[in-house]
């Protein structure tokens, strides 16, 4: 559902004039301060008896504004001097300066969001805000968890918890301090990161979550900012975290990690000597099947093998309802990239895999590969090539990279099968580990 602000932004001038002209003077003066009218869906608190509300979003998604407005809604009453639901609030950020400059005085901070007759007073010496109705919000730094030992509150706003160095200790101290009122609550505004304290909060049954990408708030962001961050991060695993607000988990013992993959990012591929498309077909061929992993990798193979380098060009994986569908997707990827070979695992389908492909293209250069080792054993030599800096990634491989960061020394720590990773491994294996020099041509009568 669109907000009233979104409707106004897309309305014609006549519609805007008619809407504003129908408001009484008091309503017109109050309109800028009615956050429920202007808010995006992820900025409004969910219904229910929750204790923690996590607003998880990309950079610039409007998290700070949502936190400020939630504090306002908690402490303000019907009139400026009437009591609100909460009376004692903790404002907790990474440092005192960041709380003051972002949560209190920032462009989306509490003071900027408060109408003149309800605006709290900042008492710098005591590091607190005081509202006309007597409500108080006290400032705390996550660098000093012990400062939360002693005070007590009925509400709290926690900002950017995922980047705190002492997140666990500070969070624990805050929970002991939230002990006033009938049902103390807290809101957490953060860009997600793979940290234990955030994952623990998200798993708590009393936690609710709203989520939004940076794009959701584009009306209030500079076009140049969006262009720059899209150009730099779109289509990357880091972009999914920083722009889409998705929590990415690098599991313990993972063969690949997000920082390592980002360090090997390329904007464009060099001139390549070989390109292959590798396919990991699903066991069955219907709508409920696992994905068919299809990955395109190229390599520079000049000089001795230790100097060879590979570049992952595309993840063309599909959820195919039939073998014919995934075979056509693989052959289309070959055509897009001018690949010189199609490599396919045949453990599950045997000769049927090659038969399906050759029914579409009888002359395709094809190599069948059969797994004799487990997935981890096959993946470890490829992960070693990444560690040596010999395999790089173009953008647009986020879903493949998600699977890679869940492949551990113990196996795959995720749902389903890591079909994309399997296809990647076969492609790099063909180019860098055991490159074939010839391929078996089909035996076609009359040729």
GROMACS .gro file of C-alpha atoms in nm:
model
  447
    1UNK     CA    1   0.000   0.000   0.000
    2UNK     CA    2   0.132   0.345  -0.092
    3UNK     CA    3   0.169   0.617   0.171
    4UNK     CA    4  -0.019   0.945   0.142
    5UNK     CA    5   0.311   1.113   0.060
    6UNK     CA    6   0.372   0.870  -0.226
    7UNK     CA    7   0.023   0.942  -0.357
    8UNK     CA    8   0.083   1.317  -0.345
    9UNK     CA    9   0.415   1.276  -0.524
   10UNK     CA   10   0.249   1.096  -0.816
   11UNK     CA   11  -0.075   1.298  -0.821
   12UNK     CA   12  -0.155   1.562  -1.080
   13UNK     CA   13  -0.140   1.927  -0.978
   14UNK     CA   14  -0.520   1.945  -0.986
   15UNK     CA   15  -0.543   1.646  -0.751
   16UNK     CA   16  -0.290   1.801  -0.512
   17UNK     CA   17  -0.471   2.135  -0.513
   18UNK     CA   18  -0.803   1.964  -0.449
   19UNK     CA   19  -0.662   1.759  -0.160
   20UNK     CA   20  -0.488   2.050   0.012
   21UNK     CA   21  -0.779   2.284  -0.051
   22UNK     CA   22  -1.012   2.045   0.131
   23UNK     CA   23  -0.813   2.062   0.454
   24UNK     CA   24  -0.892   2.299   0.739
   25UNK     CA   25  -0.615   2.535   0.850
   26UNK     CA   26  -0.521   2.328   1.156
   27UNK     CA   27  -0.504   2.008   0.953
   28UNK     CA   28  -0.294   2.179   0.687
   29UNK     CA   29  -0.047   2.308   0.948
   30UNK     CA   30  -0.024   1.964   1.110
   31UNK     CA   31   0.022   1.772   0.785
   32UNK     CA   32   0.405   1.798   0.767
   33UNK     CA   33   0.431   1.638   1.113
   34UNK     CA   34   0.190   1.347   1.052
   35UNK     CA   35   0.440   1.070   0.992
   36UNK     CA   36   0.172   0.804   0.941
   37UNK     CA   37   0.068   0.998   0.630
   38UNK     CA   38   0.417   1.031   0.481
   39UNK     CA   39   0.581   0.709   0.600
   40UNK     CA   40   0.682   0.417   0.383
   41UNK     CA   41   0.550   0.075   0.488
   42UNK     CA   42   0.880  -0.039   0.643
   43UNK     CA   43   0.893   0.275   0.859
   44UNK     CA   44   0.573   0.199   1.051
   45UNK     CA   45   0.574  -0.036   1.353
   46UNK     CA   46   0.404  -0.372   1.298
   47UNK     CA   47   0.100  -0.470   1.499
   48UNK     CA   48   0.123  -0.715   1.786
   49UNK     CA   49   0.281  -0.749   2.130
   50UNK     CA   50   0.645  -0.744   2.015
   51UNK     CA   51   0.938  -0.643   2.232
   52UNK     CA   52   1.200  -0.569   1.963
   53UNK     CA   53   1.134  -0.414   1.623
   54UNK     CA   54   1.426  -0.445   1.383
   55UNK     CA   55   1.422  -0.204   1.088
   56UNK     CA   56   1.674  -0.359   0.853
   57UNK     CA   57   1.747  -0.167   0.537
   58UNK     CA   58   2.004  -0.048   0.289
   59UNK     CA   59   2.194   0.277   0.313
   60UNK     CA   60   1.956   0.574   0.300
   61UNK     CA   61   1.644   0.358   0.327
   62UNK     CA   62   1.491   0.587   0.592
   63UNK     CA   63   1.584   0.390   0.903
   64UNK     CA   64   1.688   0.693   1.110
   65UNK     CA   65   1.366   0.878   1.034
   66UNK     CA   66   1.167   0.572   1.136
   67UNK     CA   67   1.356   0.548   1.466
   68UNK     CA   68   1.306   0.917   1.543
   69UNK     CA   69   0.936   0.903   1.467
   70UNK     CA   70   0.891   0.589   1.677
   71UNK     CA   71   1.047   0.767   1.977
   72UNK     CA   72   0.812   1.060   1.917
   73UNK     CA   73   0.511   0.828   1.903
   74UNK     CA   74   0.622   0.662   2.228
   75UNK     CA   75   0.673   0.975   2.438
   76UNK     CA   76   0.415   1.220   2.301
   77UNK     CA   77   0.058   1.240   2.426
   78UNK     CA   78  -0.253   1.382   2.261
   79UNK     CA   79  -0.147   1.734   2.361
   80UNK     CA   80   0.208   1.865   2.417
   81UNK     CA   81   0.194   1.830   2.796
   82UNK     CA   82  -0.003   1.503   2.805
   83UNK     CA   83   0.193   1.189   2.898
   84UNK     CA   84   0.273   0.934   2.629
   85UNK     CA   85   0.311   0.558   2.643
   86UNK     CA   86   0.676   0.583   2.748
   87UNK     CA   87   0.847   0.824   2.984
   88UNK     CA   88   1.213   0.709   3.004
   89UNK     CA   89   1.395   0.630   2.679
   90UNK     CA   90   1.750   0.510   2.609
   91UNK     CA   91   1.918   0.629   2.287
   92UNK     CA   92   2.211   0.397   2.216
   93UNK     CA   93   2.459   0.437   1.930
   94UNK     CA   94   2.818   0.341   1.861
   95UNK     CA   95   2.953   0.662   2.018
   96UNK     CA   96   2.810   0.961   2.204
   97UNK     CA   97   2.900   1.183   1.907
   98UNK     CA   98   2.711   0.961   1.665
   99UNK     CA   99   2.402   0.955   1.886
  100UNK     CA  100   2.409   1.333   1.914
  101UNK     CA  101   2.485   1.406   1.546
  102UNK     CA  102   2.258   1.143   1.390
  103UNK     CA  103   1.983   1.041   1.632
  104UNK     CA  104   1.932   1.378   1.804
  105UNK     CA  105   2.050   1.661   1.576
  106UNK     CA  106   2.063   1.485   1.239
  107UNK     CA  107   1.849   1.579   0.939
  108UNK     CA  108   1.624   1.283   1.024
  109UNK     CA  109   1.691   1.302   1.397
  110UNK     CA  110   1.443   1.356   1.679
  111UNK     CA  111   1.469   1.737   1.688
  112UNK     CA  112   1.419   1.775   1.314
  113UNK     CA  113   1.112   1.550   1.323
  114UNK     CA  114   0.942   1.722   1.618
  115UNK     CA  115   0.681   1.999   1.570
  116UNK     CA  116   0.762   2.325   1.753
  117UNK     CA  117   0.512   2.276   2.034
  118UNK     CA  118   0.643   1.925   2.113
  119UNK     CA  119   1.013   1.970   2.046
  120UNK     CA  120   1.230   1.844   2.332
  121UNK     CA  121   1.513   2.046   2.483
  122UNK     CA  122   1.870   1.918   2.454
  123UNK     CA  123   2.055   1.932   2.788
  124UNK     CA  124   2.416   1.894   2.673
  125UNK     CA  125   2.565   1.864   3.022
  126UNK     CA  126   2.341   1.573   3.111
  127UNK     CA  127   2.337   1.429   2.758
  128UNK     CA  128   1.962   1.399   2.740
  129UNK     CA  129   1.647   1.527   2.571
  130UNK     CA  130   1.354   1.653   2.781
  131UNK     CA  131   1.003   1.687   2.634
  132UNK     CA  132   0.738   1.940   2.742
  133UNK     CA  133   0.546   1.656   2.910
  134UNK     CA  134   0.849   1.558   3.120
  135UNK     CA  135   0.958   1.253   2.916
  136UNK     CA  136   1.334   1.204   2.902
  137UNK     CA  137   1.563   1.036   2.648
  138UNK     CA  138   1.914   0.966   2.773
  139UNK     CA  139   2.216   0.913   2.543
  140UNK     CA  140   2.454   0.615   2.571
  141UNK     CA  141   2.760   0.490   2.384
  142UNK     CA  142   2.811   0.126   2.287
  143UNK     CA  143   3.178   0.175   2.374
  144UNK     CA  144   3.072   0.197   2.741
  145UNK     CA  145   2.833  -0.091   2.814
  146UNK     CA  146   2.867  -0.042   3.191
  147UNK     CA  147   2.707   0.303   3.162
  148UNK     CA  148   2.376   0.118   3.117
  149UNK     CA  149   2.417  -0.051   3.453
  150UNK     CA  150   2.189   0.138   3.691
  151UNK     CA  151   1.948   0.342   3.475
  152UNK     CA  152   1.609   0.198   3.386
  153UNK     CA  153   1.379   0.259   3.091
  154UNK     CA  154   1.047   0.173   2.932
  155UNK     CA  155   1.169   0.224   2.572
  156UNK     CA  156   1.493   0.230   2.374
  157UNK     CA  157   1.618   0.318   2.028
  158UNK     CA  158   1.931   0.132   1.916
  159UNK     CA  159   2.106   0.258   1.601
  160UNK     CA  160   2.348   0.064   1.373
  161UNK     CA  161   2.392  -0.215   1.625
  162UNK     CA  162   2.552  -0.442   1.364
  163UNK     CA  163   2.871  -0.233   1.354
  164UNK     CA  164   2.926  -0.194   1.731
  165UNK     CA  165   3.256  -0.333   1.860
  166UNK     CA  166   3.101  -0.420   2.198
  167UNK     CA  167   2.759  -0.510   2.065
  168UNK     CA  168   2.700  -0.820   2.276
  169UNK     CA  169   2.789  -0.656   2.607
  170UNK     CA  170   2.597  -0.335   2.535
  171UNK     CA  171   2.288  -0.521   2.419
  172UNK     CA  172   2.286  -0.737   2.731
  173UNK     CA  173   2.316  -0.436   2.961
  174UNK     CA  174   2.031  -0.261   2.779
  175UNK     CA  175   1.801  -0.562   2.823
  176UNK     CA  176   1.852  -0.550   3.199
  177UNK     CA  177   1.772  -0.176   3.193
  178UNK     CA  178   1.442  -0.214   3.003
  179UNK     CA  179   1.234  -0.285   3.309
  180UNK     CA  180   0.982   0.000   3.348
  181UNK     CA  181   0.616   0.005   3.249
  182UNK     CA  182   0.382  -0.274   3.148
  183UNK     CA  183   0.558  -0.371   2.827
  184UNK     CA  184   0.896  -0.205   2.757
  185UNK     CA  185   0.993  -0.208   2.390
  186UNK     CA  186   1.289  -0.120   2.170
  187UNK     CA  187   1.351  -0.041   1.804
  188UNK     CA  188   1.675  -0.136   1.629
  189UNK     CA  189   1.767   0.051   1.310
  190UNK     CA  190   2.058  -0.105   1.126
  191UNK     CA  191   2.215  -0.202   0.799
  192UNK     CA  192   2.258  -0.579   0.839
  193UNK     CA  193   2.592  -0.743   0.900
  194UNK     CA  194   2.684  -1.099   0.980
  195UNK     CA  195   2.721  -1.054   1.357
  196UNK     CA  196   2.603  -1.287   1.628
  197UNK     CA  197   2.404  -1.039   1.834
  198UNK     CA  198   2.186  -0.935   1.538
  199UNK     CA  199   2.121  -1.295   1.438
  200UNK     CA  200   2.023  -1.377   1.797
  201UNK     CA  201   1.778  -1.085   1.807
  202UNK     CA  202   1.623  -1.187   1.476
  203UNK     CA  203   1.565  -1.542   1.602
  204UNK     CA  204   1.386  -1.424   1.917
  205UNK     CA  205   1.009  -1.496   1.900
  206UNK     CA  206   0.935  -1.150   2.042
  207UNK     CA  207   1.115  -0.977   1.753
  208UNK     CA  208   0.941  -0.833   1.447
  209UNK     CA  209   1.123  -0.714   1.136
  210UNK     CA  210   1.057  -0.466   0.858
  211UNK     CA  211   1.292  -0.445   0.565
  212UNK     CA  212   1.361  -0.211   0.275
  213UNK     CA  213   1.627  -0.152   0.011
  214UNK     CA  214   1.787   0.186  -0.052
  215UNK     CA  215   1.566   0.226  -0.361
  216UNK     CA  216   1.253   0.237  -0.144
  217UNK     CA  217   1.349   0.586  -0.027
  218UNK     CA  218   1.479   0.715  -0.362
  219UNK     CA  219   1.243   1.016  -0.360
  220UNK     CA  220   1.450   1.163  -0.074
  221UNK     CA  221   1.796   1.067  -0.202
  222UNK     CA  222   2.024   1.248  -0.444
  223UNK     CA  223   2.013   1.099  -0.792
  224UNK     CA  224   2.393   1.118  -0.811
  225UNK     CA  225   2.421   0.910  -0.492
  226UNK     CA  226   2.198   0.637  -0.634
  227UNK     CA  227   2.387   0.635  -0.963
  228UNK     CA  228   2.723   0.608  -0.786
  229UNK     CA  229   2.630   0.328  -0.547
  230UNK     CA  230   2.450   0.135  -0.819
  231UNK     CA  231   2.753   0.158  -1.045
  232UNK     CA  232   2.986   0.047  -0.767
  233UNK     CA  233   2.785  -0.218  -0.581
  234UNK     CA  234   2.483  -0.332  -0.781
  235UNK     CA  235   2.500  -0.701  -0.864
  236UNK     CA  236   2.750  -0.778  -0.588
  237UNK     CA  237   2.713  -0.963  -0.262
  238UNK     CA  238   2.817  -0.649  -0.071
  239UNK     CA  239   2.550  -0.458  -0.262
  240UNK     CA  240   2.285  -0.700  -0.139
  241UNK     CA  241   2.389  -0.607   0.215
  242UNK     CA  242   2.450  -0.234   0.184
  243UNK     CA  243   2.181  -0.150  -0.076
  244UNK     CA  244   1.919  -0.423  -0.044
  245UNK     CA  245   1.950  -0.456   0.334
  246UNK     CA  246   1.980  -0.836   0.320
  247UNK     CA  247   2.157  -1.016   0.603
  248UNK     CA  248   2.434  -1.223   0.445
  249UNK     CA  249   2.579  -1.497   0.661
  250UNK     CA  250   2.933  -1.621   0.607
  251UNK     CA  251   2.906  -1.943   0.804
  252UNK     CA  252   3.187  -2.078   1.018
  253UNK     CA  253   3.441  -2.276   0.817
  254UNK     CA  254   3.320  -2.137   0.481
  255UNK     CA  255   3.549  -2.203   0.185
  256UNK     CA  256   3.469  -1.853   0.053
  257UNK     CA  257   3.389  -1.530   0.239
  258UNK     CA  258   3.231  -1.202   0.137
  259UNK     CA  259   3.546  -0.988   0.193
  260UNK     CA  260   3.755  -1.226  -0.016
  261UNK     CA  261   3.503  -1.228  -0.300
  262UNK     CA  262   3.474  -0.850  -0.297
  263UNK     CA  263   3.853  -0.820  -0.306
  264UNK     CA  264   3.851  -1.020  -0.630
  265UNK     CA  265   3.587  -0.809  -0.807
  266UNK     CA  266   3.644  -0.694  -1.167
  267UNK     CA  267   3.451  -0.429  -1.360
  268UNK     CA  268   3.530  -0.594  -1.692
  269UNK     CA  269   3.691  -0.913  -1.812
  270UNK     CA  270   4.031  -0.918  -1.983
  271UNK     CA  271   4.082  -1.076  -2.323
  272UNK     CA  272   4.016  -1.446  -2.263
  273UNK     CA  273   4.173  -1.745  -2.433
  274UNK     CA  274   3.902  -1.996  -2.339
  275UNK     CA  275   3.543  -1.979  -2.220
  276UNK     CA  276   3.338  -2.271  -2.095
  277UNK     CA  277   2.983  -2.316  -1.974
  278UNK     CA  278   2.936  -2.573  -1.698
  279UNK     CA  279   2.605  -2.735  -1.610
  280UNK     CA  280   2.497  -2.919  -1.295
  281UNK     CA  281   2.163  -3.069  -1.404
  282UNK     CA  282   1.887  -3.130  -1.148
  283UNK     CA  283   1.806  -3.489  -1.057
  284UNK     CA  284   1.451  -3.451  -1.187
  285UNK     CA  285   1.301  -3.226  -1.447
  286UNK     CA  286   0.982  -3.068  -1.316
  287UNK     CA  287   0.870  -2.743  -1.152
  288UNK     CA  288   0.963  -2.865  -0.803
  289UNK     CA  289   1.316  -2.967  -0.897
  290UNK     CA  290   1.635  -2.813  -0.761
  291UNK     CA  291   1.784  -2.537  -0.973
  292UNK     CA  292   1.998  -2.625  -1.270
  293UNK     CA  293   2.335  -2.467  -1.206
  294UNK     CA  294   2.471  -2.299  -1.521
  295UNK     CA  295   2.789  -2.092  -1.480
  296UNK     CA  296   3.007  -1.927  -1.746
  297UNK     CA  297   3.381  -1.893  -1.677
  298UNK     CA  298   3.664  -1.769  -1.898
  299UNK     CA  299   4.039  -1.799  -1.857
  300UNK     CA  300   4.365  -1.642  -1.968
  301UNK     CA  301   4.593  -1.940  -2.033
  302UNK     CA  302   4.913  -1.782  -2.160
  303UNK     CA  303   5.240  -1.907  -2.014
  304UNK     CA  304   5.284  -2.187  -1.760
  305UNK     CA  305   4.972  -2.314  -1.578
  306UNK     CA  306   5.065  -2.138  -1.253
  307UNK     CA  307   5.018  -1.807  -1.436
  308UNK     CA  308   4.669  -1.886  -1.566
  309UNK     CA  309   4.381  -1.672  -1.442
  310UNK     CA  310   4.004  -1.727  -1.454
  311UNK     CA  311   3.708  -1.488  -1.452
  312UNK     CA  312   3.352  -1.589  -1.364
  313UNK     CA  313   3.141  -1.411  -1.626
  314UNK     CA  314   2.780  -1.509  -1.562
  315UNK     CA  315   2.554  -1.716  -1.341
  316UNK     CA  316   2.290  -1.832  -1.589
  317UNK     CA  317   2.128  -2.085  -1.353
  318UNK     CA  318   1.758  -2.156  -1.401
  319UNK     CA  319   1.472  -2.333  -1.227
  320UNK     CA  320   1.372  -2.544  -1.523
  321UNK     CA  321   1.053  -2.745  -1.557
  322UNK     CA  322   1.212  -2.985  -1.807
  323UNK     CA  323   1.554  -3.104  -1.928
  324UNK     CA  324   1.488  -2.934  -2.260
  325UNK     CA  325   1.449  -2.598  -2.080
  326UNK     CA  326   1.780  -2.611  -1.891
  327UNK     CA  327   1.963  -2.748  -2.196
  328UNK     CA  328   1.842  -2.455  -2.405
  329UNK     CA  329   1.945  -2.211  -2.128
  330UNK     CA  330   2.296  -2.360  -2.122
  331UNK     CA  331   2.333  -2.345  -2.501
  332UNK     CA  332   2.204  -1.987  -2.501
  333UNK     CA  333   2.475  -1.896  -2.249
  334UNK     CA  334   2.734  -2.053  -2.479
  335UNK     CA  335   2.613  -1.841  -2.767
  336UNK     CA  336   2.611  -1.518  -2.562
  337UNK     CA  337   2.972  -1.562  -2.457
  338UNK     CA  338   3.115  -1.744  -2.757
  339UNK     CA  339   3.210  -2.038  -2.534
  340UNK     CA  340   3.422  -2.317  -2.683
  341UNK     CA  341   3.296  -2.600  -2.463
  342UNK     CA  342   2.996  -2.719  -2.263
  343UNK     CA  343   3.081  -2.922  -1.953
  344UNK     CA  344   2.807  -3.115  -1.774
  345UNK     CA  345   2.800  -3.346  -1.473
  346UNK     CA  346   2.641  -3.678  -1.568
  347UNK     CA  347   2.626  -3.859  -1.232
  348UNK     CA  348   2.249  -3.834  -1.214
  349UNK     CA  349   2.142  -3.836  -1.578
  350UNK     CA  350   2.417  -4.042  -1.740
  351UNK     CA  351   2.405  -4.047  -2.120
  352UNK     CA  352   2.064  -3.876  -2.106
  353UNK     CA  353   2.233  -3.544  -2.029
  354UNK     CA  354   2.435  -3.546  -2.349
  355UNK     CA  355   2.141  -3.682  -2.545
  356UNK     CA  356   1.916  -3.394  -2.434
  357UNK     CA  357   2.180  -3.136  -2.529
  358UNK     CA  358   2.256  -3.293  -2.868
  359UNK     CA  359   1.890  -3.307  -2.959
  360UNK     CA  360   1.907  -2.927  -2.965
  361UNK     CA  361   2.262  -2.881  -3.099
  362UNK     CA  362   2.417  -3.202  -3.239
  363UNK     CA  363   2.760  -3.039  -3.295
  364UNK     CA  364   2.810  -2.868  -2.961
  365UNK     CA  365   3.161  -2.924  -2.815
  366UNK     CA  366   3.071  -3.129  -2.510
  367UNK     CA  367   3.255  -3.286  -2.220
  368UNK     CA  368   3.084  -3.514  -1.971
  369UNK     CA  369   3.228  -3.513  -1.619
  370UNK     CA  370   3.152  -3.759  -1.343
  371UNK     CA  371   3.196  -3.681  -0.975
  372UNK     CA  372   3.409  -3.938  -0.794
  373UNK     CA  373   3.460  -3.720  -0.486
  374UNK     CA  374   3.224  -3.538  -0.254
  375UNK     CA  375   3.126  -3.176  -0.314
  376UNK     CA  376   3.368  -3.039  -0.054
  377UNK     CA  377   3.662  -3.239  -0.188
  378UNK     CA  378   3.593  -3.107  -0.537
  379UNK     CA  379   3.543  -2.749  -0.417
  380UNK     CA  380   3.854  -2.720  -0.198
  381UNK     CA  381   4.109  -2.702  -0.486
  382UNK     CA  382   3.894  -2.435  -0.651
  383UNK     CA  383   3.874  -2.238  -0.325
  384UNK     CA  384   4.255  -2.259  -0.309
  385UNK     CA  385   4.276  -2.092  -0.652
  386UNK     CA  386   4.059  -1.810  -0.516
  387UNK     CA  387   4.292  -1.771  -0.216
  388UNK     CA  388   4.583  -1.737  -0.459
  389UNK     CA  389   4.398  -1.455  -0.636
  390UNK     CA  390   4.370  -1.656  -0.957
  391UNK     CA  391   3.990  -1.645  -0.992
  392UNK     CA  392   3.798  -1.316  -1.013
  393UNK     CA  393   3.430  -1.226  -1.041
  394UNK     CA  394   3.234  -0.982  -1.251
  395UNK     CA  395   2.925  -0.819  -1.100
  396UNK     CA  396   2.584  -0.982  -1.106
  397UNK     CA  397   2.680  -1.305  -0.928
  398UNK     CA  398   2.517  -1.241  -0.591
  399UNK     CA  399   2.310  -1.562  -0.575
  400UNK     CA  400   2.607  -1.774  -0.674
  401UNK     CA  401   2.818  -1.597  -0.413
  402UNK     CA  402   2.552  -1.659  -0.148
  403UNK     CA  403   2.586  -2.032  -0.208
  404UNK     CA  404   2.965  -2.009  -0.211
  405UNK     CA  405   2.969  -1.845   0.132
  406UNK     CA  406   2.761  -2.134   0.269
  407UNK     CA  407   2.991  -2.406   0.138
  408UNK     CA  408   3.199  -2.516   0.436
  409UNK     CA  409   3.462  -2.776   0.513
  410UNK     CA  410   3.178  -2.985   0.661
  411UNK     CA  411   2.946  -2.952   0.361
  412UNK     CA  412   2.679  -2.714   0.236
  413UNK     CA  413   2.511  -2.512   0.512
  414UNK     CA  414   2.199  -2.408   0.328
  415UNK     CA  415   1.867  -2.519   0.183
  416UNK     CA  416   1.856  -2.754  -0.112
  417UNK     CA  417   2.160  -2.834  -0.321
  418UNK     CA  418   2.443  -2.593  -0.410
  419UNK     CA  419   2.385  -2.636  -0.783
  420UNK     CA  420   2.541  -2.303  -0.874
  421UNK     CA  421   2.858  -2.382  -0.681
  422UNK     CA  422   2.877  -2.727  -0.839
  423UNK     CA  423   2.860  -2.572  -1.187
  424UNK     CA  424   3.124  -2.315  -1.090
  425UNK     CA  425   3.357  -2.588  -0.965
  426UNK     CA  426   3.323  -2.789  -1.287
  427UNK     CA  427   3.388  -2.481  -1.501
  428UNK     CA  428   3.702  -2.374  -1.314
  429UNK     CA  429   3.818  -2.736  -1.296
  430UNK     CA  430   3.792  -2.764  -1.674
  431UNK     CA  431   3.988  -2.443  -1.728
  432UNK     CA  432   4.246  -2.444  -1.450
  433UNK     CA  433   4.287  -2.788  -1.290
  434UNK     CA  434   4.239  -3.054  -1.558
  435UNK     CA  435   4.192  -2.873  -1.888
  436UNK     CA  436   4.090  -3.098  -2.174
  437UNK     CA  437   4.267  -3.052  -2.506
  438UNK     CA  438   4.015  -3.232  -2.722
  439UNK     CA  439   3.646  -3.296  -2.710
  440UNK     CA  440   3.456  -3.595  -2.839
  441UNK     CA  441   3.269  -3.512  -3.156
  442UNK     CA  442   2.928  -3.675  -3.200
  443UNK     CA  443   2.900  -3.962  -3.443
  444UNK     CA  444   2.649  -3.839  -3.699
  445UNK     CA  445   2.564  -4.061  -3.994
  446UNK     CA  446   2.669  -3.913  -4.325
  447UNK     CA  447   2.953  -3.694  -4.187
   0.00000   0.00000   0.00000
